[in-house]
Coordinates of C-alpha atoms in Angstrom, one line a residue:
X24 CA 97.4 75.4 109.2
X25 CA 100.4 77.5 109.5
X26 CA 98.3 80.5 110.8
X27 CA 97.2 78.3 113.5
X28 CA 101.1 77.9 115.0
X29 CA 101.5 81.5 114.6
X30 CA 102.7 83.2 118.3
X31 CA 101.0 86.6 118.1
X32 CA 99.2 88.8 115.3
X33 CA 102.1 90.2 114.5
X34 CA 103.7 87.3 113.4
X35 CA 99.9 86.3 111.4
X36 CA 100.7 89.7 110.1
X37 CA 104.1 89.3 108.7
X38 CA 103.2 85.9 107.6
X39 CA 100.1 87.1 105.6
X40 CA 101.9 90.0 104.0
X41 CA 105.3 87.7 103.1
X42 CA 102.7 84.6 102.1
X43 CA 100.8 86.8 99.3
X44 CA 103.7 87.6 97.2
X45 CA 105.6 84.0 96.9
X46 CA 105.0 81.9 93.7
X47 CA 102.1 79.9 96.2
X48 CA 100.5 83.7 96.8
X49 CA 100.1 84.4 93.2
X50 CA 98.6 81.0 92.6
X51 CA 96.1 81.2 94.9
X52 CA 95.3 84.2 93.4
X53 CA 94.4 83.2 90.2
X54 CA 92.5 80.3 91.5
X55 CA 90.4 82.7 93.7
X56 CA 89.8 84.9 90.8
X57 CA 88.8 81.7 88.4
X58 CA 86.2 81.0 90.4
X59 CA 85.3 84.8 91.5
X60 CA 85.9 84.5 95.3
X61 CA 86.9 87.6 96.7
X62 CA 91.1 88.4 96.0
X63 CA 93.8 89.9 98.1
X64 CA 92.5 93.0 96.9
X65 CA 89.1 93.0 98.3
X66 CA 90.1 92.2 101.6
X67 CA 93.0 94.2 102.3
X68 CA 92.0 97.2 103.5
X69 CA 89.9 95.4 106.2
X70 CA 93.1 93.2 107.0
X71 CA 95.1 97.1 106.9
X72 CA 92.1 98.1 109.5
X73 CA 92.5 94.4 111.7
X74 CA 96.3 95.3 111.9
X75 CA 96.0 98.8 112.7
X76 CA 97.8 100.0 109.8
X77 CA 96.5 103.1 108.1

């Protein structure tokens, strides 16, 4: 939901990077793993590529 009132991709980007390491982040993370979806991890160098960040 609070992708969706994002401005521009940077801001999605800035929101996704800040987002993953609050108490909320780290939670979700442990959920995802508990039922093996696929982590931060996974997916970040594809969200790296998306951004155009090396």
């Amino acid at each position: 939901m609070r992708l969706n009132k994002q401005v521009s991709a940077e801001k999605v980007r800035q929101y996704f990077w800040s987002a993953m390491s609050t108490d909320r982040g780290i939670d979700s993370y442990t959920k995802l793993t508990t039922i093996g979806a696929p982590t931060f991890e996974e997916v970040r160098d594809g969200f790296k590529t998306l951004c155009g960040d090396k």
